[in-house]
Structures are given as structure tokens and as C-alpha cells.
């Protein structure tokens, strides 16, 4: 990818703004998949262009199952994003991951049921590899940035994405624990899959807010308890983003930037077809 990197940040629960980053321009746009969660804020951190999208809307009005992840990823790509950091509030499934810790996710289990999870449909078929769903280059840089900001960082972890918006039953929580996962949340998928299809370097920074209800000493998870941790995490998240933005320009090339090479198996489409028009933002100018 021979373009200057642009860092996009998708803010999760408790991170509805990127205050402290100077003047930011609000960009309102639509996509072939509808409107993204909110206007996208565009600015800079040092020399690095920055895009910020509040995943749940500017007032946290969108539940996890209502998110239009296709529109969100399409909008960020259309505005020039090359790297995406997804900030996600999660429950910890391990004693060693304490509330307030940061997990740099490297694997996912998709336990969602109702969410469109691909851009390729209606006549154009592609199968991208998801064996390593996170960009290793960006993940390493994010882990190092979080450590420099004083976070307790876990450099890898498996994220189970449930449908929500309800929290788990105790029986479900114990089942998920038996799968050897590290954290549980409601938003990383299909976001990570769509980012890969869009050839974006992507990583999830998961901020533990609580032990899920598997923890015998824990009361059932409550929004009030989570909010207290979210307010502390928000400042840490902004610091990590600023620190990471300073290093993005020097990162090695990402393998994610070529994820579609050899993945599209359909015959060439008529440029005037509905499928081709819908995917023009992604496929225009591609030779293969």
C-alpha cells in the first residue's frame, strides 16, 4: 500500500469522543450499506491523520445488535483509513485479567447470529483468510504503545463475541470458560471480518471492565459497576491512541493490505451491475 497511513479509531462503550486531540472536523456521509453509527471526526495527531467513529453513536444510542458494521467499515475506508484500532469494553474470563487491564486480541470466536458479516454478496463472491484475524504489525505496535502509557497489557487473547444485548447466564459463562477464551464482548464481530475484507490493518484493544458472572465472588454484572471502570479506561484509551498514532508512519507493511489478492473467485462483473456498483468503493481499479 503506497499511501500515507491514516489511523482510524472505533470507540466503544465509554469512549464517545476523542476530546483532547485538538480541532476535529465532523464528516457526515452515507454508504451503499446506509449511514455509519455517527458523523466521523477527522483530524490529526502530530503528522498522522486520524479518523474517529463512536461505535454506539454520539449518545450511545445504538445497542450491539443494531450496529451497522458494514457502513462503519466502508465509511472509514472511503475516508482513507489504512489502520483501524477498535476499542472494546469486555468481561474478563480469567483471574489473571483484572478489571482495568488491556488485552491485545489476536483471535475471535463468533457467537453472533443476526449480523451481516460480509461485503461480498449478490453476485460477487470472495473468501478471505481469517486464520490470523488481527494484523500482527499493528497489534505489536498497539501493545507497545499501551505499555508505554502505563497499562497492564496482555499481549494476546481470544475474544468471544456474543450477540447481546443481554449479559451471559452463569451456565453460558461457565461454558465459554471451558472453551479457553480470555475475554467476552458484544461488538468485535463482524467488525474484524469486514475490516479484513476491506484490506484494513485491524486490531482490537479490549479493556476489561469486570469479571463475567462465572466468577463466584462476583455479584451479577451491572451497568453501574461497568461505568465506573469505563470512565477510567476512557482516559487510558485516549493516551494509547495518541501514543500509537506517533508510530503508525514507521510501521512495516501489513499483510492485511493485500487480503483480497486471490480471494475473489467470481468471474469479472459488468461494471454496471448492482453488485459492482455497491462494491465500487472497494474494488475500483483492482487488477485482480
Short mmCIF file of C-alpha atoms in Angstrom, two decimals:
data_model
loop_
_atom_site.label_atom_id
_atom_site.label_comp_id
_atom_site.label_asym_id
_atom_site.label_seq_id
_atom_site.Cartn_x
_atom_site.Cartn_y
_atom_site.Cartn_z
CA UNK A 1 0.00 0.00 0.00
CA UNK A 2 1.80 3.09 -1.25
CA UNK A 3 -0.18 5.72 0.61
CA UNK A 4 0.44 7.61 3.81
CA UNK A 5 -1.13 5.78 6.74
CA UNK A 6 -4.34 7.08 8.28
CA UNK A 7 -5.30 5.77 11.70
CA UNK A 8 -8.99 5.13 12.33
CA UNK A 9 -10.29 4.61 15.84
CA UNK A 10 -13.61 2.94 16.56
CA UNK A 11 -14.57 3.95 20.08
CA UNK A 12 -16.51 1.57 22.26
CA UNK A 13 -18.57 1.97 25.40
CA UNK A 14 -17.48 4.98 27.45
CA UNK A 15 -15.40 6.45 24.62
CA UNK A 16 -17.92 8.52 22.69
CA UNK A 17 -15.46 11.33 22.00
CA UNK A 18 -11.82 11.93 21.19
CA UNK A 19 -11.55 15.07 23.31
CA UNK A 20 -8.04 16.39 23.78
CA UNK A 21 -6.96 15.90 20.15
CA UNK A 22 -7.36 19.49 19.03
CA UNK A 23 -9.70 20.59 16.28
CA UNK A 24 -11.64 17.77 14.69
CA UNK A 25 -13.88 18.09 11.64
CA UNK A 26 -17.16 16.18 11.69
CA UNK A 27 -17.74 14.35 8.40
CA UNK A 28 -21.24 13.09 7.64
CA UNK A 29 -21.59 10.57 4.84
CA UNK A 30 -23.64 7.62 3.72
CA UNK A 31 -22.55 4.35 2.16
CA UNK A 32 -24.10 1.62 -0.02
CA UNK A 33 -25.00 -0.03 3.31
CA UNK A 34 -26.60 3.00 4.93
CA UNK A 35 -25.23 5.50 7.40
CA UNK A 36 -22.43 4.75 9.88
CA UNK A 37 -23.07 4.97 13.61
CA UNK A 38 -22.38 8.71 13.71
CA UNK A 39 -20.52 11.50 11.98
CA UNK A 40 -16.83 10.63 11.71
CA UNK A 41 -14.39 13.05 13.32
CA UNK A 42 -11.36 13.80 11.17
CA UNK A 43 -8.19 15.46 12.43
CA UNK A 44 -4.54 14.77 13.11
CA UNK A 45 -2.33 13.52 15.91
CA UNK A 46 1.05 15.01 15.14
CA UNK A 47 1.67 14.15 11.49
CA UNK A 48 -0.75 11.23 11.42
CA UNK A 49 -4.26 11.72 10.01
CA UNK A 50 -6.87 10.46 12.48
CA UNK A 51 -10.45 9.31 12.00
CA UNK A 52 -12.71 8.65 14.99
CA UNK A 53 -16.06 6.88 14.92
CA UNK A 54 -18.14 6.34 18.08
CA UNK A 55 -19.39 2.81 17.53
CA UNK A 56 -22.61 3.17 19.53
CA UNK A 57 -23.44 6.66 18.28
CA UNK A 58 -22.60 10.05 19.75
CA UNK A 59 -25.05 9.49 22.64
CA UNK A 60 -24.58 5.73 22.97
CA UNK A 61 -27.97 5.13 21.42
CA UNK A 62 -27.12 2.00 19.41
CA UNK A 63 -27.22 -1.44 21.01
CA UNK A 64 -24.63 -4.03 19.87
CA UNK A 65 -27.11 -5.89 17.66
CA UNK A 66 -28.15 -2.61 15.99
CA UNK A 67 -24.67 -1.65 14.80
CA UNK A 68 -24.25 -1.21 11.05
CA UNK A 69 -20.71 -2.53 10.92
CA UNK A 70 -20.67 -2.69 7.12
CA UNK A 71 -21.44 1.03 6.91
CA UNK A 72 -18.88 1.81 9.62
CA UNK A 73 -16.01 -0.01 7.93
CA UNK A 74 -16.99 1.21 4.44
CA UNK A 75 -17.13 4.81 5.65
CA UNK A 76 -13.70 4.65 7.31
CA UNK A 77 -12.14 3.03 4.23
CA UNK A 78 -13.77 5.63 1.97
CA UNK A 79 -12.23 8.42 4.06
CA UNK A 80 -8.76 6.98 3.63
CA UNK A 81 -8.28 4.72 6.65
CA UNK A 82 -5.43 2.25 6.36
CA UNK A 83 -5.17 1.12 10.01
CA UNK A 84 -8.03 0.59 12.47
CA UNK A 85 -7.84 0.34 16.23
CA UNK A 86 -11.05 -0.94 17.76
CA UNK A 87 -11.57 -0.02 21.43
CA UNK A 88 -13.85 -2.52 23.13
CA UNK A 89 -15.20 -2.95 26.68
CA UNK A 90 -15.15 -6.62 27.68
CA UNK A 91 -15.69 -9.01 30.55
CA UNK A 92 -12.70 -10.96 31.77
CA UNK A 93 -12.85 -14.74 31.68
CA UNK A 94 -9.60 -15.26 33.57
CA UNK A 95 -8.46 -14.41 37.10
CA UNK A 96 -5.24 -13.02 35.68
CA UNK A 97 -7.05 -10.44 33.52
CA UNK A 98 -8.25 -7.91 36.05
CA UNK A 99 -10.70 -5.03 35.57
CA UNK A 100 -8.71 -2.16 34.09
CA UNK A 101 -6.29 -4.42 32.21
CA UNK A 102 -5.87 -4.18 28.43
CA UNK A 103 -5.91 -7.25 26.18
CA UNK A 104 -4.49 -7.03 22.66
CA UNK A 105 -6.80 -9.55 21.00
CA UNK A 106 -5.31 -11.95 18.46
CA UNK A 107 -8.20 -14.44 17.97
CA UNK A 108 -12.01 -14.36 17.92
CA UNK A 109 -14.91 -16.75 18.30
CA UNK A 110 -18.04 -15.55 16.53
CA UNK A 111 -21.13 -16.31 18.63
CA UNK A 112 -23.35 -13.71 16.94
CA UNK A 113 -26.46 -14.71 15.00
CA UNK A 114 -28.17 -11.71 13.40
CA UNK A 115 -25.46 -9.55 11.85
CA UNK A 116 -24.45 -9.19 8.18
CA UNK A 117 -20.80 -10.23 8.13
CA UNK A 118 -19.57 -9.77 4.56
CA UNK A 119 -19.47 -7.22 1.76
CA UNK A 120 -19.46 -9.96 -0.86
CA UNK A 121 -22.94 -10.98 -1.93
CA UNK A 122 -25.42 -10.52 -4.77
CA UNK A 123 -23.15 -11.87 -7.50
CA UNK A 124 -19.57 -11.27 -6.30
CA UNK A 125 -18.06 -13.98 -4.08
CA UNK A 126 -14.82 -13.75 -2.10
CA UNK A 127 -13.28 -15.91 0.62
CA UNK A 128 -10.65 -14.10 2.67
CA UNK A 129 -8.39 -15.85 5.14
CA UNK A 130 -9.25 -15.29 8.80
CA UNK A 131 -6.73 -17.72 10.27
CA UNK A 132 -4.86 -14.77 11.76
CA UNK A 133 -7.65 -12.19 12.04
CA UNK A 134 -5.58 -9.38 13.56
CA UNK A 135 -2.75 -7.51 11.87
CA UNK A 136 0.42 -8.64 13.72
CA UNK A 137 2.24 -5.42 12.85
CA UNK A 138 -0.44 -3.16 14.29
CA UNK A 139 -1.05 -5.46 17.27
CA UNK A 140 2.60 -5.30 18.28
CA UNK A 141 2.68 -1.53 17.96
CA UNK A 142 -0.56 -1.18 19.96
CA UNK A 143 0.76 -3.43 22.71
CA UNK A 144 3.94 -1.41 22.98
CA UNK A 145 2.01 1.87 22.99
CA UNK A 146 -0.28 0.63 25.77
CA UNK A 147 2.70 -0.45 27.86
CA UNK A 148 4.36 2.96 27.43
CA UNK A 149 1.13 4.53 28.72
CA UNK A 150 1.34 2.50 31.92
CA UNK A 151 -1.38 -0.04 31.13
CA UNK A 152 -1.28 -3.62 32.36
CA UNK A 153 -1.13 -5.28 28.95
CA UNK A 154 -1.87 -8.84 27.92
CA UNK A 155 -0.22 -9.24 24.52
CA UNK A 156 -2.64 -11.80 23.15
CA UNK A 157 -6.07 -13.21 23.89
CA UNK A 158 -9.18 -14.81 22.44
CA UNK A 159 -12.34 -12.68 22.32
CA UNK A 160 -15.72 -14.39 22.21
CA UNK A 161 -18.29 -12.09 20.62
CA UNK A 162 -21.82 -12.81 21.83
CA UNK A 163 -24.98 -11.38 20.32
CA UNK A 164 -26.15 -9.34 23.30
CA UNK A 165 -27.54 -7.02 24.43
CA UNK A 166 -28.09 -9.23 27.49
CA UNK A 167 -25.20 -10.39 29.64
CA UNK A 168 -24.49 -14.12 29.95
CA UNK A 169 -26.25 -16.55 32.24
CA UNK A 170 -23.92 -18.29 34.68
CA UNK A 171 -24.29 -21.52 32.72
CA UNK A 172 -23.28 -19.75 29.49
CA UNK A 173 -20.36 -18.05 31.19
CA UNK A 174 -19.04 -21.37 32.51
CA UNK A 175 -19.46 -22.92 29.04
CA UNK A 176 -17.46 -20.13 27.42
CA UNK A 177 -14.75 -20.53 30.05
CA UNK A 178 -14.43 -24.18 29.07
CA UNK A 179 -13.57 -23.00 25.54
CA UNK A 180 -10.39 -21.40 26.87
CA UNK A 181 -11.34 -17.85 25.93
CA UNK A 182 -9.87 -14.77 27.58
CA UNK A 183 -12.49 -12.03 27.23
CA UNK A 184 -16.12 -11.70 26.19
CA UNK A 185 -17.81 -8.79 24.44
CA UNK A 186 -20.57 -7.87 22.01
CA UNK A 187 -19.02 -5.74 19.26
CA UNK A 188 -15.76 -7.02 17.73
CA UNK A 189 -17.58 -9.17 15.19
CA UNK A 190 -18.40 -8.93 12.37
CA UNK A 191 -16.29 -5.75 12.55
CA UNK A 192 -12.98 -7.66 12.38
CA UNK A 193 -14.15 -9.77 9.44
CA UNK A 194 -15.33 -6.73 7.50
CA UNK A 195 -12.07 -4.89 8.17
CA UNK A 196 -10.17 -7.83 6.70
CA UNK A 197 -12.37 -7.84 3.59
CA UNK A 198 -11.73 -4.10 3.26
CA UNK A 199 -7.96 -4.76 3.42
CA UNK A 200 -7.54 -2.70 6.58
CA UNK A 201 -4.87 -3.35 9.18
CA UNK A 202 -7.02 -4.03 12.26
CA UNK A 203 -6.59 -4.74 15.97
CA UNK A 204 -8.93 -4.85 18.96
CA UNK A 205 -7.78 -3.32 22.23
CA UNK A 206 -10.09 -4.93 24.79
CA UNK A 207 -10.49 -3.07 28.09
CA UNK A 208 -11.63 -5.38 30.88
CA UNK A 209 -14.43 -3.82 32.92
CA UNK A 210 -15.46 -6.77 35.11
CA UNK A 211 -15.22 -10.49 35.68
CA UNK A 212 -18.13 -12.08 33.90
CA UNK A 213 -20.67 -13.86 36.11
CA UNK A 214 -18.57 -17.06 36.14
CA UNK A 215 -16.56 -15.51 38.97
CA UNK A 216 -18.01 -16.97 42.14
CA UNK A 217 -17.07 -13.99 44.30
CA UNK A 218 -18.68 -11.56 41.88
CA UNK A 219 -22.16 -10.16 42.04
CA UNK A 220 -24.01 -10.32 38.70
CA UNK A 221 -22.61 -7.83 36.20
CA UNK A 222 -24.30 -4.43 36.40
CA UNK A 223 -24.13 -1.36 34.16
CA UNK A 224 -23.33 0.79 37.21
CA UNK A 225 -20.24 -1.23 38.07
CA UNK A 226 -19.06 -1.21 34.47
CA UNK A 227 -19.49 2.56 34.12
CA UNK A 228 -17.03 3.18 36.96
CA UNK A 229 -14.30 1.26 35.13
CA UNK A 230 -15.26 2.76 31.76
CA UNK A 231 -14.56 6.29 32.96
CA UNK A 232 -11.04 5.29 33.98
CA UNK A 233 -10.49 3.35 30.75
CA UNK A 234 -11.52 6.30 28.56
CA UNK A 235 -8.53 8.43 29.52
CA UNK A 236 -6.18 5.48 29.14
CA UNK A 237 -7.64 4.70 25.71
CA UNK A 238 -7.07 8.27 24.51
CA UNK A 239 -3.48 8.16 25.72
CA UNK A 240 -2.84 4.87 23.93
CA UNK A 241 -4.34 6.20 20.69
CA UNK A 242 -2.12 9.29 20.82
CA UNK A 243 0.96 7.17 21.53
CA UNK A 244 0.16 4.71 18.75
CA UNK A 245 -0.55 7.48 16.24
CA UNK A 246 3.02 8.72 16.63
CA UNK A 247 4.40 5.37 15.45
CA UNK A 248 2.00 4.39 12.66
CA UNK A 249 4.00 6.05 9.88
CA UNK A 250 7.03 3.90 10.73
CA UNK A 251 5.23 0.55 10.78
CA UNK A 252 6.19 -2.27 8.44
CA UNK A 253 3.72 -3.10 5.65
CA UNK A 254 0.66 -5.02 6.82
CA UNK A 255 -0.30 -8.35 5.24
CA UNK A 256 -3.93 -7.26 5.69
CA UNK A 257 -3.48 -4.66 2.96
CA UNK A 258 -3.46 -7.47 0.38
CA UNK A 259 -6.19 -9.66 1.88
CA UNK A 260 -8.27 -9.73 -1.31
CA UNK A 261 -5.43 -10.90 -3.55
CA UNK A 262 -6.60 -14.25 -4.90
CA UNK A 263 -9.72 -14.19 -2.69
CA UNK A 264 -12.31 -13.10 -5.26
CA UNK A 265 -13.48 -16.17 -7.15
CA UNK A 266 -16.33 -14.72 -9.23
CA UNK A 267 -15.92 -14.04 -12.91
CA UNK A 268 -15.44 -10.38 -13.86
CA UNK A 269 -18.64 -8.43 -13.32
CA UNK A 270 -20.37 -5.95 -15.55
CA UNK A 271 -19.35 -2.58 -14.05
CA UNK A 272 -22.97 -1.51 -14.37
CA UNK A 273 -24.29 -4.41 -12.28
CA UNK A 274 -25.78 -3.71 -8.87
CA UNK A 275 -23.08 -5.77 -7.13
CA UNK A 276 -20.26 -3.93 -8.90
CA UNK A 277 -21.73 -0.54 -8.10
CA UNK A 278 -22.19 -1.49 -4.45
CA UNK A 279 -18.54 -2.57 -4.18
CA UNK A 280 -17.00 0.21 -6.28
CA UNK A 281 -15.55 1.85 -3.12
CA UNK A 282 -13.51 -1.29 -2.54
CA UNK A 283 -12.87 -2.87 -5.92
CA UNK A 284 -12.49 0.07 -8.33
CA UNK A 285 -9.12 -0.04 -10.04
CA UNK A 286 -8.21 -3.54 -8.89
CA UNK A 287 -6.47 -5.68 -11.48
CA UNK A 288 -7.19 -8.93 -9.62
#
